[in-house]
Short mmCIF file of C-alpha atoms in Angstrom, two decimals:
data_model
loop_
_atom_site.label_atom_id
_atom_site.label_comp_id
_atom_site.label_asym_id
_atom_site.label_seq_id
_atom_site.Cartn_x
_atom_site.Cartn_y
_atom_site.Cartn_z
CA MET A 1 0.09 0.32 -0.26
CA LEU A 2 2.86 2.74 0.93
CA ASP A 3 5.99 3.16 -1.33
CA ASP A 4 9.16 2.78 0.36
CA THR A 5 9.66 6.55 0.74
CA THR A 6 6.36 6.87 2.58
CA LYS A 7 7.12 3.86 4.73
CA ALA A 8 10.55 5.28 5.86
CA GLN A 9 8.95 8.80 6.60
CA LEU A 10 6.14 6.66 8.78
CA LYS A 11 8.90 4.94 10.64
CA GLY A 12 10.70 8.26 11.71
CA TYR A 13 7.44 9.78 12.89
CA LEU A 14 6.51 6.36 14.76
CA GLU A 15 9.55 6.62 16.77
CA ARG A 16 8.05 9.37 18.76
CA ALA A 17 5.88 7.35 19.95
CA THR A 18 6.21 5.88 23.84
CA LYS A 19 3.42 3.85 24.58
CA PRO A 20 1.61 0.62 22.79
CA ILE A 21 -1.06 1.26 20.27
CA GLU A 22 -3.61 -0.97 19.55
CA ILE A 23 -5.76 -0.75 16.26
CA VAL A 24 -9.02 -2.50 15.88
CA ALA A 25 -10.02 -3.26 12.16
CA SER A 26 -13.61 -3.98 11.15
CA LEU A 27 -13.42 -5.83 8.03
CA ASP A 28 -15.23 -7.38 5.25
CA ASP A 29 -14.58 -9.02 1.81
CA SER A 30 -14.35 -6.11 -0.14
CA LYS A 31 -11.61 -4.78 -2.22
CA GLY A 32 -11.55 -1.48 0.50
CA SER A 33 -10.80 -3.98 3.51
CA SER A 34 -7.99 -5.71 1.27
CA ASP A 35 -6.45 -2.29 0.66
CA LEU A 36 -7.01 -1.53 4.53
CA GLN A 37 -5.23 -4.62 5.66
CA SER A 38 -2.27 -3.81 3.42
CA LEU A 39 -2.30 -0.32 5.09
CA LEU A 40 -2.20 -1.52 8.41
CA LYS A 41 0.32 -4.18 7.65
CA ASP A 42 2.58 -1.37 6.76
CA ILE A 43 1.98 0.71 9.84
CA THR A 44 2.79 -2.44 12.14
CA ASP A 45 6.02 -2.95 10.20
CA CYS A 46 7.21 0.49 11.27
CA SER A 47 6.79 0.35 14.90
CA PRO A 48 6.79 -2.59 17.41
CA LEU A 49 4.43 -0.44 19.49
CA VAL A 50 1.62 -0.84 16.93
CA SER A 51 -0.63 -4.09 16.98
CA VAL A 52 -3.72 -4.83 15.05
CA THR A 53 -6.68 -7.34 15.92
CA GLU A 54 -9.22 -7.61 13.37
CA SER A 55 -13.14 -8.16 13.73
CA ARG A 56 -15.68 -9.31 11.15
CA ASP A 57 -18.55 -9.66 13.12
CA ASP A 58 -19.25 -6.20 14.82
CA ASN A 59 -21.66 -3.59 13.92
CA GLN A 60 -18.93 -1.00 12.57
CA ARG A 61 -18.84 0.63 9.20
CA LYS A 62 -16.64 -1.82 7.03
CA PRO A 63 -13.94 -1.32 6.15
CA SER A 64 -12.73 1.00 9.23
CA PHE A 65 -10.58 0.91 11.91
CA SER A 66 -10.14 2.20 15.60
CA ILE A 67 -6.61 3.64 17.22
CA ASN A 68 -6.62 3.11 20.95
CA ARG A 69 -4.60 2.87 23.84
CA PRO A 70 -4.40 -0.70 25.87
CA SER A 71 -7.92 -1.12 27.75
CA GLU A 72 -9.40 1.89 26.16
CA ASN A 73 -11.90 1.88 23.15
CA HIS A 74 -12.77 5.72 22.53
CA GLY A 75 -9.69 6.45 20.17
CA PRO A 76 -10.48 7.98 16.69
CA ARG A 77 -12.06 5.54 13.94
CA PHE A 78 -11.41 6.06 10.42
CA ALA A 79 -14.10 4.71 8.18
CA GLY A 80 -12.11 3.87 4.85
CA LEU A 81 -9.07 4.31 3.74
CA PRO A 82 -7.11 7.74 5.20
CA MET A 83 -4.73 8.74 2.46
CA GLY A 84 -4.46 11.71 0.39
CA HIS A 85 -4.83 14.79 2.59
CA GLU A 86 -6.05 12.53 5.49
CA PHE A 87 -2.75 10.59 5.81
CA THR A 88 -1.55 13.30 8.24
CA SER A 89 -4.47 12.86 10.41
CA LEU A 90 -3.73 9.35 10.55
CA ILE A 91 -0.18 10.08 11.53
CA LEU A 92 -1.30 12.25 13.96
CA ALA A 93 -3.91 10.14 15.62
CA LEU A 94 -0.86 7.20 15.94
CA LEU A 95 1.07 9.56 17.47
CA GLN A 96 -1.12 11.02 20.08
CA VAL A 97 -2.39 7.96 21.02
CA GLY A 98 1.04 6.69 21.51
CA GLY A 99 1.72 9.58 24.06
CA TYR A 100 3.27 12.40 21.90
CA PRO A 101 2.00 15.14 22.99
CA PRO A 102 -0.22 17.35 20.98
CA LYS A 103 0.81 21.25 20.06
CA VAL A 104 -2.14 22.78 22.07
CA ASP A 105 -2.37 25.10 25.05
CA ASP A 106 -2.84 23.02 28.48
CA ALA A 107 -5.48 25.46 28.96
CA VAL A 108 -7.51 23.99 25.98
CA LEU A 109 -6.48 20.42 26.77
CA GLN A 110 -8.17 20.75 30.16
CA GLN A 111 -11.10 22.46 28.65
CA ILE A 112 -11.61 19.33 26.03
CA ARG A 113 -11.03 16.89 29.40
CA ALA A 114 -13.75 19.21 31.60
CA LEU A 115 -16.48 18.64 28.84
CA ASP A 116 -19.48 17.18 30.55
CA GLY A 117 -21.39 14.89 28.17
CA ASP A 118 -21.21 12.20 25.58
CA PHE A 119 -20.28 13.46 22.16
CA ASN A 120 -20.30 11.18 19.34
CA PHE A 121 -19.10 12.95 16.23
CA GLU A 122 -19.06 11.73 12.58
CA ILE A 123 -17.27 13.60 9.97
CA TYR A 124 -17.75 13.08 6.38
CA VAL A 125 -14.71 14.08 4.38
CA SER A 126 -13.26 13.81 0.68
CA LEU A 127 -9.87 12.81 0.51
CA THR A 128 -8.80 15.53 -2.00
CA CYS A 129 -10.40 18.16 0.50
CA HIS A 130 -7.81 20.68 1.89
CA SER A 131 -10.23 21.78 4.81
CA CYS A 132 -11.20 18.63 6.05
CA PRO A 133 -7.85 17.52 7.85
CA ASP A 134 -8.26 20.74 10.20
CA VAL A 135 -11.54 19.36 11.43
CA VAL A 136 -10.84 15.67 11.64
CA GLN A 137 -7.69 16.33 13.65
CA ALA A 138 -9.31 18.70 16.08
CA LEU A 139 -11.87 15.84 16.72
CA ASN A 140 -9.41 13.01 16.75
CA LEU A 141 -7.58 15.20 19.17
CA MET A 142 -10.71 15.27 21.51
CA ALA A 143 -11.42 11.88 21.43
CA VAL A 144 -8.23 10.90 23.16
CA GLN A 145 -8.18 13.13 25.37
CA ASN A 146 -11.84 12.88 26.70
CA PRO A 147 -13.11 8.88 27.33
CA ARG A 148 -16.62 10.36 26.70
CA ILE A 149 -15.79 11.67 23.06
CA ARG A 150 -15.79 9.60 19.98
CA ASN A 151 -14.87 10.65 16.58
CA THR A 152 -15.19 8.69 13.30
CA MET A 153 -13.76 10.02 9.73
CA ILE A 154 -15.89 8.89 7.00
CA ASP A 155 -14.68 8.83 3.57
CA GLY A 156 -17.66 10.15 1.44
CA SER A 157 -16.64 8.37 -1.63
CA MET A 158 -16.45 4.77 -0.08
CA PHE A 159 -19.89 5.25 1.83
CA GLN A 160 -21.94 6.79 -0.76
CA SER A 161 -25.05 5.39 0.31
CA GLU A 162 -24.81 7.25 3.86
CA VAL A 163 -23.74 10.56 1.95
CA GLN A 164 -27.02 10.05 -0.07
CA GLU A 165 -29.19 9.11 2.86
CA ARG A 166 -27.86 12.08 5.01
CA GLN A 167 -28.17 14.41 1.83
CA VAL A 168 -24.24 15.47 2.43
CA MET A 169 -23.79 17.90 -0.51
CA ALA A 170 -20.47 19.69 0.99
CA VAL A 171 -17.27 18.63 2.95
CA PRO A 172 -16.62 18.78 5.95
CA THR A 173 -19.88 17.87 7.15
CA VAL A 174 -20.03 16.83 10.99
CA PHE A 175 -22.85 15.16 12.58
CA LEU A 176 -23.01 15.33 16.62
CA ASN A 177 -25.06 12.72 18.23
CA GLY A 178 -26.82 11.99 14.67
CA THR A 179 -27.64 15.69 14.11
CA GLU A 180 -25.89 17.81 11.78
CA PHE A 181 -23.47 20.03 13.68
CA SER A 182 -21.36 21.90 11.14
CA GLN A 183 -20.38 22.43 7.58
CA GLY A 184 -16.85 23.75 6.43
CA ARG A 185 -13.63 24.40 8.08
CA MET A 186 -13.68 24.75 11.76
CA SER A 187 -10.60 24.93 14.29
CA LEU A 188 -10.18 23.08 17.51
CA GLU A 189 -11.25 26.77 19.41
CA GLU A 190 -14.38 26.92 17.14
CA ILE A 191 -15.42 23.28 17.95
CA LEU A 192 -14.81 23.97 21.59
CA ALA A 193 -16.71 27.18 21.55
CA LYS A 194 -19.90 25.98 19.98
CA ILE A 195 -20.34 23.02 22.47
CA ASP A 196 -18.83 24.94 25.60
CA THR A 197 -20.78 28.29 25.97
CA SER A 198 -19.10 28.79 29.38
CA GLY A 199 -15.84 28.90 27.41
CA VAL A 200 -16.65 31.92 25.22
CA GLU A 201 -17.86 33.70 28.72
CA ARG A 202 -14.54 32.92 30.13
CA GLU A 203 -12.67 34.04 27.50
CA ALA A 204 -14.68 37.39 27.12
CA ARG A 205 -13.69 38.20 30.90
CA LYS A 206 -10.15 37.47 29.93
CA ILE A 207 -10.32 40.05 27.31
CA ASN A 208 -11.88 42.59 29.09
CA ALA A 209 -9.12 42.70 31.71
CA LYS A 210 -6.59 43.50 29.43
CA ALA A 211 -4.56 46.64 29.27
CA PRO A 212 -4.62 48.97 26.16
CA PHE A 213 -2.56 47.92 23.13
CA ASP A 214 -0.21 50.44 21.66
CA MET A 215 -1.15 48.74 18.23
CA LEU A 216 -4.29 46.41 17.77
CA ILE A 217 -4.92 44.55 14.51
CA VAL A 218 -8.40 43.59 13.73
CA GLY A 219 -8.40 40.45 11.17
CA GLY A 220 -5.68 37.96 11.06
CA GLY A 221 -5.30 37.41 7.11
CA PRO A 222 -2.24 37.69 5.26
CA ALA A 223 -2.75 41.78 5.94
CA GLY A 224 -2.83 41.21 9.64
CA ALA A 225 -0.13 39.00 10.03
CA ALA A 226 2.20 41.30 8.19
CA ALA A 227 0.95 44.31 10.33
CA ALA A 228 1.49 42.41 13.65
CA VAL A 229 4.99 41.44 12.72
CA TYR A 230 5.98 44.97 11.70
CA ALA A 231 4.28 46.22 14.75
CA ALA A 232 5.78 44.01 17.13
CA ARG A 233 9.47 44.23 15.86
CA LYS A 234 9.02 47.90 16.91
CA GLY A 235 8.84 46.76 20.53
CA ILE A 236 5.37 47.95 21.15
CA ARG A 237 2.49 46.26 22.80
CA THR A 238 0.76 44.37 20.05
CA GLY A 239 -2.43 42.87 19.77
CA VAL A 240 -4.64 40.85 16.88
CA ALA A 241 -8.14 40.17 17.28
CA SER A 242 -9.23 37.47 14.49
CA GLU A 243 -12.20 35.59 13.64
CA ARG A 244 -9.96 33.13 12.50
CA PHE A 245 -6.16 33.37 11.86
CA GLY A 246 -5.44 33.02 8.13
CA GLY A 247 -8.45 34.44 6.89
CA GLN A 248 -9.64 33.78 3.53
CA VAL A 249 -6.04 31.67 2.81
CA LEU A 250 -7.78 29.00 4.49
CA ASP A 251 -10.05 28.38 1.96
CA THR A 252 -7.85 28.79 -0.79
CA LEU A 253 -6.08 25.65 -2.40
CA GLY A 254 -3.28 26.22 -4.99
CA ILE A 255 -0.96 29.33 -4.38
CA GLU A 256 1.72 29.90 -7.33
CA ASN A 257 2.13 33.57 -7.18
CA PHE A 258 3.44 34.12 -3.89
CA ILE A 259 6.87 35.52 -4.57
CA SER A 260 9.69 33.31 -2.88
CA MET A 261 7.51 30.06 -2.93
CA LYS A 262 7.05 28.59 -6.33
CA GLU A 263 3.72 26.76 -4.90
CA THR A 264 2.04 26.27 -1.83
CA GLU A 265 -1.45 25.76 -0.53
CA GLY A 266 -3.65 28.05 1.63
CA PRO A 267 -3.58 25.83 4.57
CA LYS A 268 -0.07 25.99 4.93
CA LEU A 269 0.69 29.30 4.32
CA ALA A 270 -1.95 30.22 6.93
CA PHE A 271 0.02 28.01 9.43
CA ALA A 272 3.39 29.61 8.62
CA LEU A 273 1.66 33.32 9.01
CA GLU A 274 0.52 32.33 12.41
CA GLU A 275 3.86 30.84 13.11
CA HIS A 276 5.59 33.75 12.16
CA VAL A 277 3.56 36.05 14.07
CA ARG A 278 3.81 33.75 17.41
CA SER A 279 7.39 34.13 17.22
CA TYR A 280 7.32 37.42 18.25
CA ASP A 281 5.42 39.06 21.46
CA VAL A 282 1.92 39.50 20.09
CA ASP A 283 -1.11 38.80 22.01
CA ILE A 284 -3.25 36.64 19.33
CA MET A 285 -7.06 36.46 20.40
CA ASN A 286 -9.10 33.95 18.03
CA LEU A 287 -12.57 33.52 17.54
CA GLN A 288 -13.15 37.25 18.24
CA ARG A 289 -15.40 39.18 15.59
CA ALA A 290 -15.41 42.84 15.70
CA LYS A 291 -18.90 44.60 16.10
CA ALA A 292 -17.99 48.04 16.37
CA LEU A 293 -15.31 50.79 16.30
CA VAL A 294 -15.57 53.84 18.94
CA PRO A 295 -12.87 56.34 18.51
CA ASN A 296 -12.04 59.06 21.18
CA ALA A 297 -12.42 56.13 23.98
CA GLY A 298 -10.73 56.12 27.14
CA PRO A 299 -10.60 58.60 30.25
CA GLU A 300 -8.43 60.87 28.11
CA HIS A 301 -10.22 60.36 24.65
CA ASP A 302 -6.73 59.10 23.53
CA LEU A 303 -8.04 55.27 22.73
CA ILE A 304 -9.88 53.45 19.98
CA GLU A 305 -12.15 51.00 21.50
CA ILE A 306 -13.17 47.95 19.22
CA GLN A 307 -16.31 46.06 20.70
CA LEU A 308 -16.40 42.72 20.02
CA GLU A 309 -19.36 40.07 19.26
CA SER A 310 -18.46 37.84 22.51
CA GLY A 311 -19.23 40.96 24.72
CA ALA A 312 -15.84 41.76 25.55
CA THR A 313 -14.25 45.08 24.61
CA LEU A 314 -10.52 46.00 23.45
CA LYS A 315 -8.77 49.43 23.69
CA SER A 316 -5.77 50.75 21.71
CA ARG A 317 -3.80 53.84 20.94
CA SER A 318 -3.87 52.80 17.27
CA VAL A 319 -5.74 50.15 14.87
CA VAL A 320 -5.01 48.65 11.95
CA ILE A 321 -8.18 47.11 10.28
CA SER A 322 -7.80 44.00 8.05
CA THR A 323 -10.90 42.15 7.94
CA GLY A 324 -10.59 40.86 4.27
CA ALA A 325 -13.49 39.85 2.19
CA ARG A 326 -16.05 36.87 1.86
CA TRP A 327 -17.37 35.20 -1.07
CA ARG A 328 -19.99 37.09 -2.99
CA ASN A 329 -23.89 35.78 -3.01
CA ILE A 330 -25.62 36.00 -6.20
CA ASN A 331 -28.66 36.24 -4.14
CA VAL A 332 -31.30 34.47 -6.16
CA PRO A 333 -34.07 32.10 -4.88
CA GLY A 334 -32.65 28.96 -3.72
CA GLU A 335 -28.96 29.80 -3.16
CA LEU A 336 -29.30 30.06 0.85
CA GLU A 337 -31.92 27.37 0.75
CA PHE A 338 -29.82 24.65 -1.08
CA LYS A 339 -26.32 26.01 0.34
CA ASN A 340 -24.36 22.76 1.08
CA LYS A 341 -27.16 20.76 -0.50
CA GLY A 342 -25.83 21.29 -3.94
CA VAL A 343 -24.86 24.85 -3.76
CA ALA A 344 -20.95 25.16 -3.06
CA TYR A 345 -18.36 27.63 -3.39
CA CYS A 346 -15.00 25.69 -3.06
CA PRO A 347 -14.58 23.37 -6.59
CA HIS A 348 -11.50 21.66 -4.52
CA CYS A 349 -13.35 20.77 -1.60
CA ASP A 350 -16.60 19.62 -2.79
CA GLY A 351 -16.18 18.68 -6.39
CA PRO A 352 -15.27 15.09 -5.65
CA LEU A 353 -19.02 14.74 -4.17
CA PHE A 354 -20.43 15.56 -7.80
CA LYS A 355 -18.42 12.85 -9.35
CA GLY A 356 -20.04 11.83 -12.55
CA LYS A 357 -22.92 14.47 -11.99
CA ARG A 358 -23.68 17.59 -14.05
CA VAL A 359 -22.62 20.97 -12.35
CA ALA A 360 -22.91 24.83 -13.08
CA VAL A 361 -20.37 27.41 -12.60
CA ILE A 362 -21.45 30.82 -12.00
CA GLY A 363 -18.85 33.19 -13.19
CA GLY A 364 -16.74 34.06 -16.07
CA GLY A 365 -13.51 35.04 -14.26
CA ASN A 366 -10.30 33.62 -13.46
CA SER A 367 -11.87 31.92 -10.63
CA GLY A 368 -14.87 30.72 -12.45
CA VAL A 369 -12.93 29.46 -15.51
CA GLU A 370 -10.60 27.51 -13.01
CA ALA A 371 -13.32 25.93 -11.24
CA ALA A 372 -14.75 24.79 -14.43
CA ILE A 373 -11.76 23.18 -15.49
CA ASP A 374 -11.00 21.53 -12.19
CA LEU A 375 -14.62 20.11 -11.86
CA ALA A 376 -14.45 18.90 -15.51
CA GLY A 377 -11.95 16.32 -14.65
CA LEU A 378 -14.32 15.07 -12.04
CA VAL A 379 -17.91 15.52 -12.98
CA GLY A 380 -19.65 14.44 -15.55
CA HIS A 381 -20.59 17.90 -17.43
CA VAL A 382 -20.11 21.53 -16.37
CA THR A 383 -21.91 24.21 -17.61
CA LEU A 384 -20.33 27.60 -17.30
CA ILE A 385 -22.67 30.72 -16.92
CA GLU A 386 -21.41 34.35 -17.27
CA PHE A 387 -23.53 37.73 -17.30
CA ASP A 388 -21.16 39.84 -19.49
CA SER A 389 -21.05 38.91 -23.22
CA LYS A 390 -17.79 37.22 -22.94
CA LEU A 391 -15.25 35.42 -20.52
CA ARG A 392 -13.34 37.61 -18.38
CA ALA A 393 -10.39 35.14 -17.82
CA ASP A 394 -6.98 35.12 -18.68
CA ALA A 395 -6.74 33.95 -22.44
CA VAL A 396 -4.68 30.63 -21.24
CA LEU A 397 -7.36 29.89 -18.98
CA GLN A 398 -10.01 30.37 -21.94
CA ARG A 399 -7.96 28.02 -24.14
CA LYS A 400 -7.87 25.12 -21.73
CA LEU A 401 -11.57 25.54 -21.12
CA ASN A 402 -12.33 25.77 -25.09
CA SER A 403 -10.30 22.48 -25.23
CA LEU A 404 -12.61 20.29 -22.72
CA LYS A 405 -15.37 18.40 -24.37
CA ASN A 406 -17.69 17.71 -21.30
CA VAL A 407 -17.96 21.92 -20.75
CA THR A 408 -20.61 24.15 -22.06
CA VAL A 409 -20.33 27.79 -21.92
CA ILE A 410 -23.14 30.23 -21.97
CA THR A 411 -22.55 33.84 -21.95
CA ASN A 412 -25.03 36.98 -21.79
CA ALA A 413 -26.91 35.04 -19.17
CA LYS A 414 -28.26 36.09 -15.83
CA THR A 415 -29.05 33.24 -13.34
CA THR A 416 -32.37 34.12 -11.97
CA ALA A 417 -32.84 30.75 -9.45
CA ILE A 418 -31.45 27.74 -8.32
CA THR A 419 -34.52 25.38 -7.83
CA GLY A 420 -34.33 21.78 -6.18
CA ASP A 421 -36.58 19.62 -3.70
CA GLN A 422 -34.34 18.75 -0.75
CA THR A 423 -31.05 19.13 -2.90
CA VAL A 424 -30.33 21.27 -6.24
CA ASN A 425 -32.25 19.73 -9.19
CA GLY A 426 -31.47 22.63 -11.72
CA LEU A 427 -30.85 26.35 -12.60
CA VAL A 428 -32.69 28.80 -14.23
CA TYR A 429 -30.83 31.80 -16.03
CA GLU A 430 -32.35 34.62 -18.69
CA ASP A 431 -31.09 35.14 -22.02
CA ARG A 432 -30.26 38.66 -21.62
CA ALA A 433 -30.18 38.96 -25.57
CA THR A 434 -33.80 37.53 -25.83
CA GLN A 435 -35.19 37.82 -22.52
CA GLN A 436 -36.15 34.13 -22.35
CA LEU A 437 -35.91 31.84 -19.31
CA GLN A 438 -33.88 29.02 -19.99
CA THR A 439 -33.41 25.66 -17.36
CA VAL A 440 -30.49 23.58 -17.17
CA GLU A 441 -30.98 20.28 -15.56
CA LEU A 442 -28.14 19.54 -12.70
CA GLU A 443 -26.94 18.37 -9.28
CA GLY A 444 -24.61 21.12 -8.20
CA VAL A 445 -23.85 24.93 -8.74
CA PHE A 446 -20.39 26.10 -7.84
CA ILE A 447 -20.57 30.09 -7.31
CA GLN A 448 -17.26 32.02 -8.49
CA ILE A 449 -18.21 35.85 -8.66
CA GLY A 450 -15.95 37.29 -6.27
CA LEU A 451 -15.69 38.94 -3.09
CA ILE A 452 -17.53 41.54 -0.68
CA PRO A 453 -15.31 43.22 1.81
CA ASN A 454 -16.07 42.46 5.60
CA THR A 455 -16.60 46.19 6.51
CA ASP A 456 -20.48 45.73 7.56
CA TRP A 457 -19.53 46.65 11.13
CA LEU A 458 -17.84 49.85 10.20
CA LYS A 459 -20.60 51.62 8.21
CA GLY A 460 -21.18 55.16 10.18
CA THR A 461 -17.69 55.47 11.46
CA VAL A 462 -15.03 54.81 8.92
CA GLU A 463 -15.31 56.22 5.63
CA LEU A 464 -16.20 53.34 3.02
CA SER A 465 -16.51 53.62 -0.94
CA LYS A 466 -19.65 52.99 -2.67
CA HIS A 467 -18.72 48.94 -2.63
CA GLY A 468 -18.38 48.92 1.22
CA GLU A 469 -14.18 49.13 0.92
CA ILE A 470 -12.33 51.39 3.59
CA ILE A 471 -11.26 54.19 2.00
CA VAL A 472 -7.44 54.75 2.76
CA ASP A 473 -4.53 57.10 1.77
CA ASP A 474 -1.16 55.87 0.44
CA ARG A 475 0.08 55.11 3.92
CA GLY A 476 -3.12 53.41 4.99
CA GLN A 477 -4.59 55.87 7.02
CA THR A 478 -8.58 55.76 7.31
CA SER A 479 -10.60 58.97 7.76
CA ILE A 480 -10.46 58.47 11.53
CA PRO A 481 -6.83 59.70 13.10
CA GLY A 482 -5.19 56.61 14.08
CA VAL A 483 -7.17 53.76 12.57
CA PHE A 484 -5.53 52.27 9.50
CA ALA A 485 -6.71 49.51 7.14
CA ALA A 486 -4.93 46.95 4.78
CA GLY A 487 -6.06 44.36 2.48
CA ASP A 488 -8.87 43.12 0.76
CA ALA A 489 -11.02 45.06 3.02
CA THR A 490 -9.92 48.43 1.54
CA THR A 491 -9.98 50.38 -1.98
CA VAL A 492 -6.26 49.14 -2.89
CA PRO A 493 -6.78 47.37 -5.93
CA PHE A 494 -5.90 43.62 -6.90
CA LYS A 495 -6.89 41.54 -4.12
CA GLN A 496 -3.98 39.34 -4.04
CA ILE A 497 -2.21 37.41 -1.06
CA ILE A 498 1.01 39.32 -1.58
CA ILE A 499 -0.42 42.71 -2.07
CA ALA A 500 -2.38 42.32 1.03
CA ALA A 501 0.73 41.27 2.99
CA GLY A 502 2.60 44.50 1.51
CA ASP A 503 -0.35 46.23 2.43
CA GLY A 504 -0.58 45.28 6.08
CA ALA A 505 3.52 46.20 6.79
CA LYS A 506 2.48 49.74 5.33
CA ALA A 507 -0.32 50.06 7.37
CA ALA A 508 1.57 49.08 10.65
CA LEU A 509 4.72 51.53 9.60
CA GLY A 510 2.11 54.32 9.11
CA ALA A 511 0.14 53.51 12.39
CA PHE A 512 3.89 53.30 14.29
CA ASP A 513 4.37 57.06 12.46
CA HIS A 514 0.94 58.15 13.90
CA LEU A 515 2.11 56.94 17.25
CA ILE A 516 5.43 58.57 17.14
CA ARG A 517 3.97 61.78 16.14
CA SER A 518 1.02 61.75 18.46
CA SER A 519 3.00 60.98 21.43
CA VAL A 520 5.37 63.82 20.30
CA ALA A 521 2.52 66.39 20.05
CA ALA A 522 0.93 65.25 23.69
#
């Protein structure tokens, strides 16, 4: 199953284990079970601490296996073959069960161990999904730490009947005790916040007790990370309040235009950004969404106040806003009703769930055409729908698209509705030349029409453009003294990772210059 290079790497990892690891495999006569047996044999060959027992008469999914400590049975379970992106999840589960400590704060581990209740998680994944491993690994860690928590990773392509019965149309989809719990990427902290509401209140109290910052960055994407590094290197008290560190980069798969890196993936870059920021003395406050900005706060009216959705409040002498942007909706009937029930936004994550089916891509820019090209290799047929009279993607992408036989391009078309029963079954568009309505029968719709800035919370305070972007000058200064902004949330053109990072550095330097000058004036 594993090649010699992979086995050598796995052997090196398993040398870090210090305790016995017991794998219990549930098998039948399928090819999947045979492949699983080969995989487990390769694992046992890599470490004397690992043993395998097999069962054919239990009531577990087949093929599947659980990873346990001796005399325990609550360890992580994998239904299917955890290869592809999930191979890392398998290695981490083996190591954590084998006594290797996870890289998680002790306070978080204590919170997991103190959870009161029985939690049975089931997470449906695609082995090509770059968002799934984060959720699988978080839930696996919880299962290792708390005997009342169980988690099963389920490869949706191997258990298609379950996927159809539970109407799983996007990955990762998590069920908790039989009821749908979440869809999409979630961090360990986000999962804990959802099931342990007292933890949110505790964190809010801790935040309220913090002293004012010299510079507070709101947002943790590339712009926010760069701003934090540049601020911290000035030796000033720096904080980052972020809804999720990494921002939209977490939802980006291939990155090939970040200078100095020939290619990387979004989650890897997001991890590197956070690791770089944490190497400095920066107070990172995750899972914190900004609700309002109040200038001229504090006893001497010299501070800027950021109010958070959690109820907490932060104060700072200067602020850099880098809240980024989100996927733009088409706002037609059926879009919200069938979100994750056929309506999707990430072709890399959810594309494999539509294998052999008919799908549409809405949007003829680079992202839309790239999505159509990617999906064409997986699905039965792709219909690309563009509002304009011609596609707007780069010529090289259009040439590739036109070479694909299972792609139909419809231009000058306005999508008016997404139809379905319990899941998507069609799309309606208006031919803008004839005003006639046309229907396309399909099972999935991928929306790729650009971004909208995350600035609703700033309306009425900071000056915004007609598109909702924060208006900034060449130093990142906004309409409020001491408040700077950077990245995709601003009027800076060309929404690119590398531009956002440079923009964040510039805004931090601008804010630092403001601090110097205002302190002298005072």
